mmCIF file of C-alpha atoms in Angstrom:
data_model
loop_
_atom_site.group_PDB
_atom_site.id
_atom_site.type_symbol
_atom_site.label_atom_id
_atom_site.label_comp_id
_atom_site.label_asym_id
_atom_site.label_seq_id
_atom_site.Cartn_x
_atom_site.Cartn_y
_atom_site.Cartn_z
ATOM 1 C CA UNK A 137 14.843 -213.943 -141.324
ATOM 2 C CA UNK A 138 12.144 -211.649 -141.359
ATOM 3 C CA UNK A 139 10.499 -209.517 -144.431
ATOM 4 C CA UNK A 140 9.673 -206.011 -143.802
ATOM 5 C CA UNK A 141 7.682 -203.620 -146.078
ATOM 6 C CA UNK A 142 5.519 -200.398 -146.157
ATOM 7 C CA UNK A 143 3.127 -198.204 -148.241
ATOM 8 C CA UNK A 144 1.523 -200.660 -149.872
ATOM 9 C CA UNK A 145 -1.127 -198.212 -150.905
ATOM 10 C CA UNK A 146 -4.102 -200.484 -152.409
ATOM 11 C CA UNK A 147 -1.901 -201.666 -154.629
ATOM 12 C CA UNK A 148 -2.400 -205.902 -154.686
ATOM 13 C CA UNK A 149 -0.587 -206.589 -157.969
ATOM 14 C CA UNK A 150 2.440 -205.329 -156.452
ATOM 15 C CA UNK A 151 1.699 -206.842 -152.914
ATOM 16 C CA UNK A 152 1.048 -210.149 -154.353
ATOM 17 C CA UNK A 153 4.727 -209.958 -155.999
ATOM 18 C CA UNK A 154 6.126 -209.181 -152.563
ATOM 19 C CA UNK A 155 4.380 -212.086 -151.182
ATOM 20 C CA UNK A 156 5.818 -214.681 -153.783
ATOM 21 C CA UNK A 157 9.196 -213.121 -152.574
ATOM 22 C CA UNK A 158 8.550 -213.801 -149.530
ATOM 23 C CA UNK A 159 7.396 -217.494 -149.574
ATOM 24 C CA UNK A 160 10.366 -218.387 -152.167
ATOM 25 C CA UNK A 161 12.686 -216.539 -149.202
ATOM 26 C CA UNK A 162 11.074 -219.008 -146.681
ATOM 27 C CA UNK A 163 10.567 -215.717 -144.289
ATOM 28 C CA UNK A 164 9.244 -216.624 -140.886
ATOM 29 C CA UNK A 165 7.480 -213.070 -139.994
ATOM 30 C CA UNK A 166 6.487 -210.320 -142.272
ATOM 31 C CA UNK A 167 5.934 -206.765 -140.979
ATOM 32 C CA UNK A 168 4.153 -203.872 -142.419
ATOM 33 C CA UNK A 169 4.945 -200.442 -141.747
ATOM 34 C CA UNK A 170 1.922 -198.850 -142.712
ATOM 35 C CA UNK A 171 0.185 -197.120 -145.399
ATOM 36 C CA UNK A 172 -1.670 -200.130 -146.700
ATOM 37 C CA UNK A 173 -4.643 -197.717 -147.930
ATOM 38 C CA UNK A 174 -4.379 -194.197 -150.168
ATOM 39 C CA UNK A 175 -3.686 -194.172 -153.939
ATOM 40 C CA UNK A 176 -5.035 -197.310 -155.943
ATOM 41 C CA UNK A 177 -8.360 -199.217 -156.304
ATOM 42 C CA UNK A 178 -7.931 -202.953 -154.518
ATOM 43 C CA UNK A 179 -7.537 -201.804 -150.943
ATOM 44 C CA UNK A 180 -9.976 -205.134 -149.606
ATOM 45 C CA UNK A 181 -7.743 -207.425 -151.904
ATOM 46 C CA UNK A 182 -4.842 -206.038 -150.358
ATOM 47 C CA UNK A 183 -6.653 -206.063 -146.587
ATOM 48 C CA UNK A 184 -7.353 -209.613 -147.389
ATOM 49 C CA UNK A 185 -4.029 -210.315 -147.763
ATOM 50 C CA UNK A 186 -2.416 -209.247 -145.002
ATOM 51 C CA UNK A 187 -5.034 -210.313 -142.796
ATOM 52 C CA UNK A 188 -4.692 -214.025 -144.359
ATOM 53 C CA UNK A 189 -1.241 -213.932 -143.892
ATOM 54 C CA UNK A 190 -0.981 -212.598 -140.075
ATOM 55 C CA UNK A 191 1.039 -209.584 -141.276
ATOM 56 C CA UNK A 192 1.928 -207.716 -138.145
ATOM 57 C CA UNK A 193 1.019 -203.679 -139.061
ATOM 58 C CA UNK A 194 1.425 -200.416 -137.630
ATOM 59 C CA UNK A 195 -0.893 -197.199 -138.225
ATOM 60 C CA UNK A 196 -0.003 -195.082 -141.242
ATOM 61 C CA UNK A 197 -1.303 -191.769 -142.398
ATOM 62 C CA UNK A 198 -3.548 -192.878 -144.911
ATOM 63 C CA UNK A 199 -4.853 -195.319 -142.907
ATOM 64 C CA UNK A 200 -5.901 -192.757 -139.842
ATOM 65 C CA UNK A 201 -7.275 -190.734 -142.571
ATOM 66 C CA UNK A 202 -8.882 -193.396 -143.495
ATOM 67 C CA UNK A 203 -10.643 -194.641 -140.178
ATOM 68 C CA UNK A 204 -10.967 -191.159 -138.591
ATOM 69 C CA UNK A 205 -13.157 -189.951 -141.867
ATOM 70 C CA UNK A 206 -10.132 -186.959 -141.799
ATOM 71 C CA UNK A 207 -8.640 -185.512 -145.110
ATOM 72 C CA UNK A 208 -5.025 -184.845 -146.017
ATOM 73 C CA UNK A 209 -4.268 -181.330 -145.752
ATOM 74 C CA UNK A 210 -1.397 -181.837 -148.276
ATOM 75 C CA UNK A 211 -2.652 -183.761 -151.264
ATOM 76 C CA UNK A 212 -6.058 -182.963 -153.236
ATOM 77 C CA UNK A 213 -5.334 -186.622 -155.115
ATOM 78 C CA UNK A 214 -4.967 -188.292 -151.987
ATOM 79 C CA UNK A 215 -8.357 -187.480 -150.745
ATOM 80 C CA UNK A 216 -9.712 -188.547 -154.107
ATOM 81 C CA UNK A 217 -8.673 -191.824 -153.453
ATOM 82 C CA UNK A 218 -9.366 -192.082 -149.938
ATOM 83 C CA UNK A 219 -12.844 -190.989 -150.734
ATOM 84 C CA UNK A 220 -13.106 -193.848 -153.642
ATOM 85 C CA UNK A 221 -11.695 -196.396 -151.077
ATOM 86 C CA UNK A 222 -14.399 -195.285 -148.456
ATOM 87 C CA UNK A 223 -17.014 -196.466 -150.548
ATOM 88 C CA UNK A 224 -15.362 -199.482 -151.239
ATOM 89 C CA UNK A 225 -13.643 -200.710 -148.288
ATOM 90 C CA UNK A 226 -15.480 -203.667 -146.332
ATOM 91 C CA UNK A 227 -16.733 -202.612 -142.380
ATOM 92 C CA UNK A 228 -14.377 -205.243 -141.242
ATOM 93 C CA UNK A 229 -11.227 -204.280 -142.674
ATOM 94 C CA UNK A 230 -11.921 -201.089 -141.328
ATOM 95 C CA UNK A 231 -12.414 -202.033 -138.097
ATOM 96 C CA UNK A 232 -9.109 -204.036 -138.596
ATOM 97 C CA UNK A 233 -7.111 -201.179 -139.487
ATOM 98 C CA UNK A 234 -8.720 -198.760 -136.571
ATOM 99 C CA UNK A 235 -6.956 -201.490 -134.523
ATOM 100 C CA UNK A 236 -3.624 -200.715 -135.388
ATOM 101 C CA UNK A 237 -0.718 -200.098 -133.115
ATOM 102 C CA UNK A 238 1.315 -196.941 -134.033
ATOM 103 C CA UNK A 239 4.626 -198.718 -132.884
ATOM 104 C CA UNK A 240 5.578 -202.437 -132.830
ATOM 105 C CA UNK A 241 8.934 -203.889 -131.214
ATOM 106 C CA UNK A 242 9.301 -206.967 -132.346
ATOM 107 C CA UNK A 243 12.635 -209.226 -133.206
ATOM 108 C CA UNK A 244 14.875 -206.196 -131.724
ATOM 109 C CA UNK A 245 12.871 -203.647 -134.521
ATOM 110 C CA UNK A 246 11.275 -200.910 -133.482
ATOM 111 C CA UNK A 247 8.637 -200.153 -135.998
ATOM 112 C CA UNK A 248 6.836 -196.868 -137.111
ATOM 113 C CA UNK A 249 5.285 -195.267 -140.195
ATOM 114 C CA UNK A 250 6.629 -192.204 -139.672
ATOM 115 C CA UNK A 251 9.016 -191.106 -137.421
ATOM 116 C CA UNK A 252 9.831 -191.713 -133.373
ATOM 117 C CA UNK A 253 8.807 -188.391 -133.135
ATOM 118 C CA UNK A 254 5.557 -188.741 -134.887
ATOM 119 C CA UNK A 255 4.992 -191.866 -135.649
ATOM 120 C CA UNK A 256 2.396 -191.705 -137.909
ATOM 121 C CA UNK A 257 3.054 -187.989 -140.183
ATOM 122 C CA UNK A 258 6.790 -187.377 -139.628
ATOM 123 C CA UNK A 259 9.265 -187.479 -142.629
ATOM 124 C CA UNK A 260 12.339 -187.570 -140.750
ATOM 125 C CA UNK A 261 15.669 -185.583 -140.721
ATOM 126 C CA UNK A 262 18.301 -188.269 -140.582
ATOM 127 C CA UNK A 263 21.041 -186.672 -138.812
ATOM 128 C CA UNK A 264 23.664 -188.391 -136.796
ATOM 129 C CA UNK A 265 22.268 -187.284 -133.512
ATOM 130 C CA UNK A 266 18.603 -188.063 -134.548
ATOM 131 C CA UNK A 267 18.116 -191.916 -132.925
ATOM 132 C CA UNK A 268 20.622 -190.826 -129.588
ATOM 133 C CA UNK A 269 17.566 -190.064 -127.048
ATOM 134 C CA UNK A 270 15.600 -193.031 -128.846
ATOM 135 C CA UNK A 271 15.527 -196.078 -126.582
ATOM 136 C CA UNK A 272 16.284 -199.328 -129.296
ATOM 137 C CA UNK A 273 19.706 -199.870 -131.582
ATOM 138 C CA UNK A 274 17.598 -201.036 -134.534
ATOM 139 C CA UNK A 275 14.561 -199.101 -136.167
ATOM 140 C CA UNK A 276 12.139 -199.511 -139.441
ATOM 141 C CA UNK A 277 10.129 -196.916 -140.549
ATOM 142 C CA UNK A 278 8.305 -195.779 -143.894
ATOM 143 C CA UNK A 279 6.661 -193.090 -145.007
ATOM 144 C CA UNK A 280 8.939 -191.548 -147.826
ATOM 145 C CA UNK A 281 8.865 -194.435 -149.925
ATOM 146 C CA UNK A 282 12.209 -194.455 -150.804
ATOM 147 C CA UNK A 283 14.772 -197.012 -149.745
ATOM 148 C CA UNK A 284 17.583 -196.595 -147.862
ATOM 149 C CA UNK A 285 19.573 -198.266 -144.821
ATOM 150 C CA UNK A 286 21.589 -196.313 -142.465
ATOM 151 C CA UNK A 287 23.826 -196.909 -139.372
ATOM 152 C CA UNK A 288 24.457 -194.114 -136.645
ATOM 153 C CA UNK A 289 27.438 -195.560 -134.534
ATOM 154 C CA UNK A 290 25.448 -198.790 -132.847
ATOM 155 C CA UNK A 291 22.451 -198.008 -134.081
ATOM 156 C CA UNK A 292 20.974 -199.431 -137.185
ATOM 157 C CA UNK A 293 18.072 -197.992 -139.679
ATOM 158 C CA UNK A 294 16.333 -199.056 -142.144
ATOM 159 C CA UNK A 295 13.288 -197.538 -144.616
ATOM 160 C CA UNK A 296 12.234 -200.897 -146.698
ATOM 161 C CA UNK A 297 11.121 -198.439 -149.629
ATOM 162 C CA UNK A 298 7.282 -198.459 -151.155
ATOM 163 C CA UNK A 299 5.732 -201.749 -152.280
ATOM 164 C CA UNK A 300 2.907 -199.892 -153.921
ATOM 165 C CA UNK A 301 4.459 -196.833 -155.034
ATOM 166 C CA UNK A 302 8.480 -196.143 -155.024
ATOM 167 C CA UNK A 303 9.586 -192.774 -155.359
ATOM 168 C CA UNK A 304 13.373 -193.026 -155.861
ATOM 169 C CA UNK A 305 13.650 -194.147 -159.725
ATOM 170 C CA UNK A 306 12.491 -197.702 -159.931
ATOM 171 C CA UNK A 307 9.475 -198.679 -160.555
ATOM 172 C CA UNK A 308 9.409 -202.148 -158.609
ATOM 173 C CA UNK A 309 8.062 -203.079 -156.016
ATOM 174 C CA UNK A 310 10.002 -202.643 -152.860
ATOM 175 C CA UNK A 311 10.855 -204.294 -149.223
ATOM 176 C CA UNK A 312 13.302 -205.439 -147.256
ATOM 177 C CA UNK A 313 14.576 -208.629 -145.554
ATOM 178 C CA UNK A 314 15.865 -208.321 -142.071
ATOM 179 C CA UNK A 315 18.608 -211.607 -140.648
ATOM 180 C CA UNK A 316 18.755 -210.552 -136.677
ATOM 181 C CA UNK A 317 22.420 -208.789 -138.278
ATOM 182 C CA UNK A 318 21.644 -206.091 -141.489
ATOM 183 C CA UNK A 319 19.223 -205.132 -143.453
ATOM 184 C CA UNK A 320 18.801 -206.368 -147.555
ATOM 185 C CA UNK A 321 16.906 -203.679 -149.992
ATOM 186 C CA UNK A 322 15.068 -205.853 -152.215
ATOM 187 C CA UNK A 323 13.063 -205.678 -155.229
ATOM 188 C CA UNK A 324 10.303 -207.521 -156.708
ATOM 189 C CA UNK A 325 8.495 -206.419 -160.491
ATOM 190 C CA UNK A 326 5.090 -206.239 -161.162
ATOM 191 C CA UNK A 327 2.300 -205.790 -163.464
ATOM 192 C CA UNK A 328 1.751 -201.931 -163.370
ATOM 193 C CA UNK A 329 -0.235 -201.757 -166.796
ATOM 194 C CA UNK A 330 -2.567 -203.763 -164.769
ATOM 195 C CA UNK A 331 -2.888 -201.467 -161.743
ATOM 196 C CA UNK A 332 -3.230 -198.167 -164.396
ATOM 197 C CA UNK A 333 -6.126 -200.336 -166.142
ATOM 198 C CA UNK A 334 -8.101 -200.853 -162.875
ATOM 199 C CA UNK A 335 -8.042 -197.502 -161.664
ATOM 200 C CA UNK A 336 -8.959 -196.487 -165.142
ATOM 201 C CA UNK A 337 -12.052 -198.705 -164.564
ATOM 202 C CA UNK A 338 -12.458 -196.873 -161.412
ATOM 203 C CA UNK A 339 -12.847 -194.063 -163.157
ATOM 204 C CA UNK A 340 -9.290 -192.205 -162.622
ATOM 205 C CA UNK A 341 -7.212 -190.947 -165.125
ATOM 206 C CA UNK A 342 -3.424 -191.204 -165.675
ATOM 207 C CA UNK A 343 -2.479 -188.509 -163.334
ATOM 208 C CA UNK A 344 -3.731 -190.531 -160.693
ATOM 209 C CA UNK A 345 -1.527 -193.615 -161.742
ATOM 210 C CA UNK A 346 1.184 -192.653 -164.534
ATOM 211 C CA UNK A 347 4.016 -191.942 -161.480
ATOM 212 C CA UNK A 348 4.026 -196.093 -161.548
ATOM 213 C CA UNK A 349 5.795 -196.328 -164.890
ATOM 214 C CA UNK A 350 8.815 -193.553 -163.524
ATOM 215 C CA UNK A 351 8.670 -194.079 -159.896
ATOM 216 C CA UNK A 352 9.677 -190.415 -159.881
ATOM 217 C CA UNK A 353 9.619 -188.335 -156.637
ATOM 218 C CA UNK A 354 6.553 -186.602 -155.988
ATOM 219 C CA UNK A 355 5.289 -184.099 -153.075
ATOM 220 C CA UNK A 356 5.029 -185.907 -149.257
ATOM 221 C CA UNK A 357 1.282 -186.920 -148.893
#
């Protein structure tokens, strides 16, 4: 049984959650589908963390943004943040991210951020036919931050949903748990007054952190 999660976003409060999850769950690999950068304040906390643990990643957008000194074209806020984290974010964790793979295959999963046809920006259009020229019967991919599993005749998809911030109602943290068979969507709650208090420290102000509370959808960035 394997844990699988994505867009963690700086967020360690919710990551740590995630984690407890996954040692009461007895996992024996967790996977990361990108995004561990962009949004909130503890991006070396959270860096730590995965690194600690061995958490097998792939390359998200925020992360190349991140590395390649590049700017979102879509999101003022995002670059904000990315330019907060910049300053903050130890040499070696960077040098740890620009490592990266953009694709993983491991346990039968084939893992991107975004898409198979981008695998790093795409927000894909989940048609029937989408997966037929895709070599693999099960995939993982983030991105949207919203949960959701998905099965196209043999083939089997899954989005594990945002651990650091969900966009389809609820405001937990989320991730999925993967048994060789099917996917579980799983949740795990956090502190989120804590997260809004440190990036008030930080010096942002709620419209940088208030979608935590509704976990409301919000433009792709």
């Amino acid at each position: 049984m394997v844990l699988i999660m994505s867009d963690i976003h700086g967020n360690y409060e919710a990551l740590s959650e995630v984690m407890k999850k996954a040692d009461e769950m007895g996992v024996s690999d967790i996977y990361c589908l990108g995004d561990i950068v962009g949004y909130y304040c503890q991006v070396n906390e959270c860096c730590d963390e995965l690194r600690k643990r061995k958490v097998k990643c792939v390359l998200g957008n925020h992360d190349w943004y991140m590395v390649s000194g590049t700017k979102c074209e879509r999101s003022r806020s995002v670059n904000d943040c990315l330019a907060y984290q910049r300053k903050m974010i130890r040499k070696d964790h960077l040098e740890w991210l620009a490592s990266l793979p953009v694709i993983r295959y491991e346990k039968g999963i084939s893992m991107v951020h975004g898409g198979w046809l981008n695998p790093i920006d795409e927000y894909m259009d989940l048609k029937e036919t989408y997966f037929e020229e895709i070599e693999g019967n099960v995939f993982a991919s983030g991105h949207s931050h919203v949960q959701q599993v998905k099965r196209f005749q043999e083939k089997l998809y899954c989005n594990p949903g945002s651990v650091g911030q969900p966009r389809d109602g609820d405001s937990r943290a989320a991730f999925a748990i993967y048994d060789g068979k099917t996917f579980e969507l799983c949740r795990a709650a956090y502190d989120i007054e804590n997260v809004c208090k440190k990036m008030k420290e930080a010096g942002f102000d709620a419209y940088y952190y208030g979608c935590l509370r509704d976990a409301s959808s919000r433009l792709h960035a």
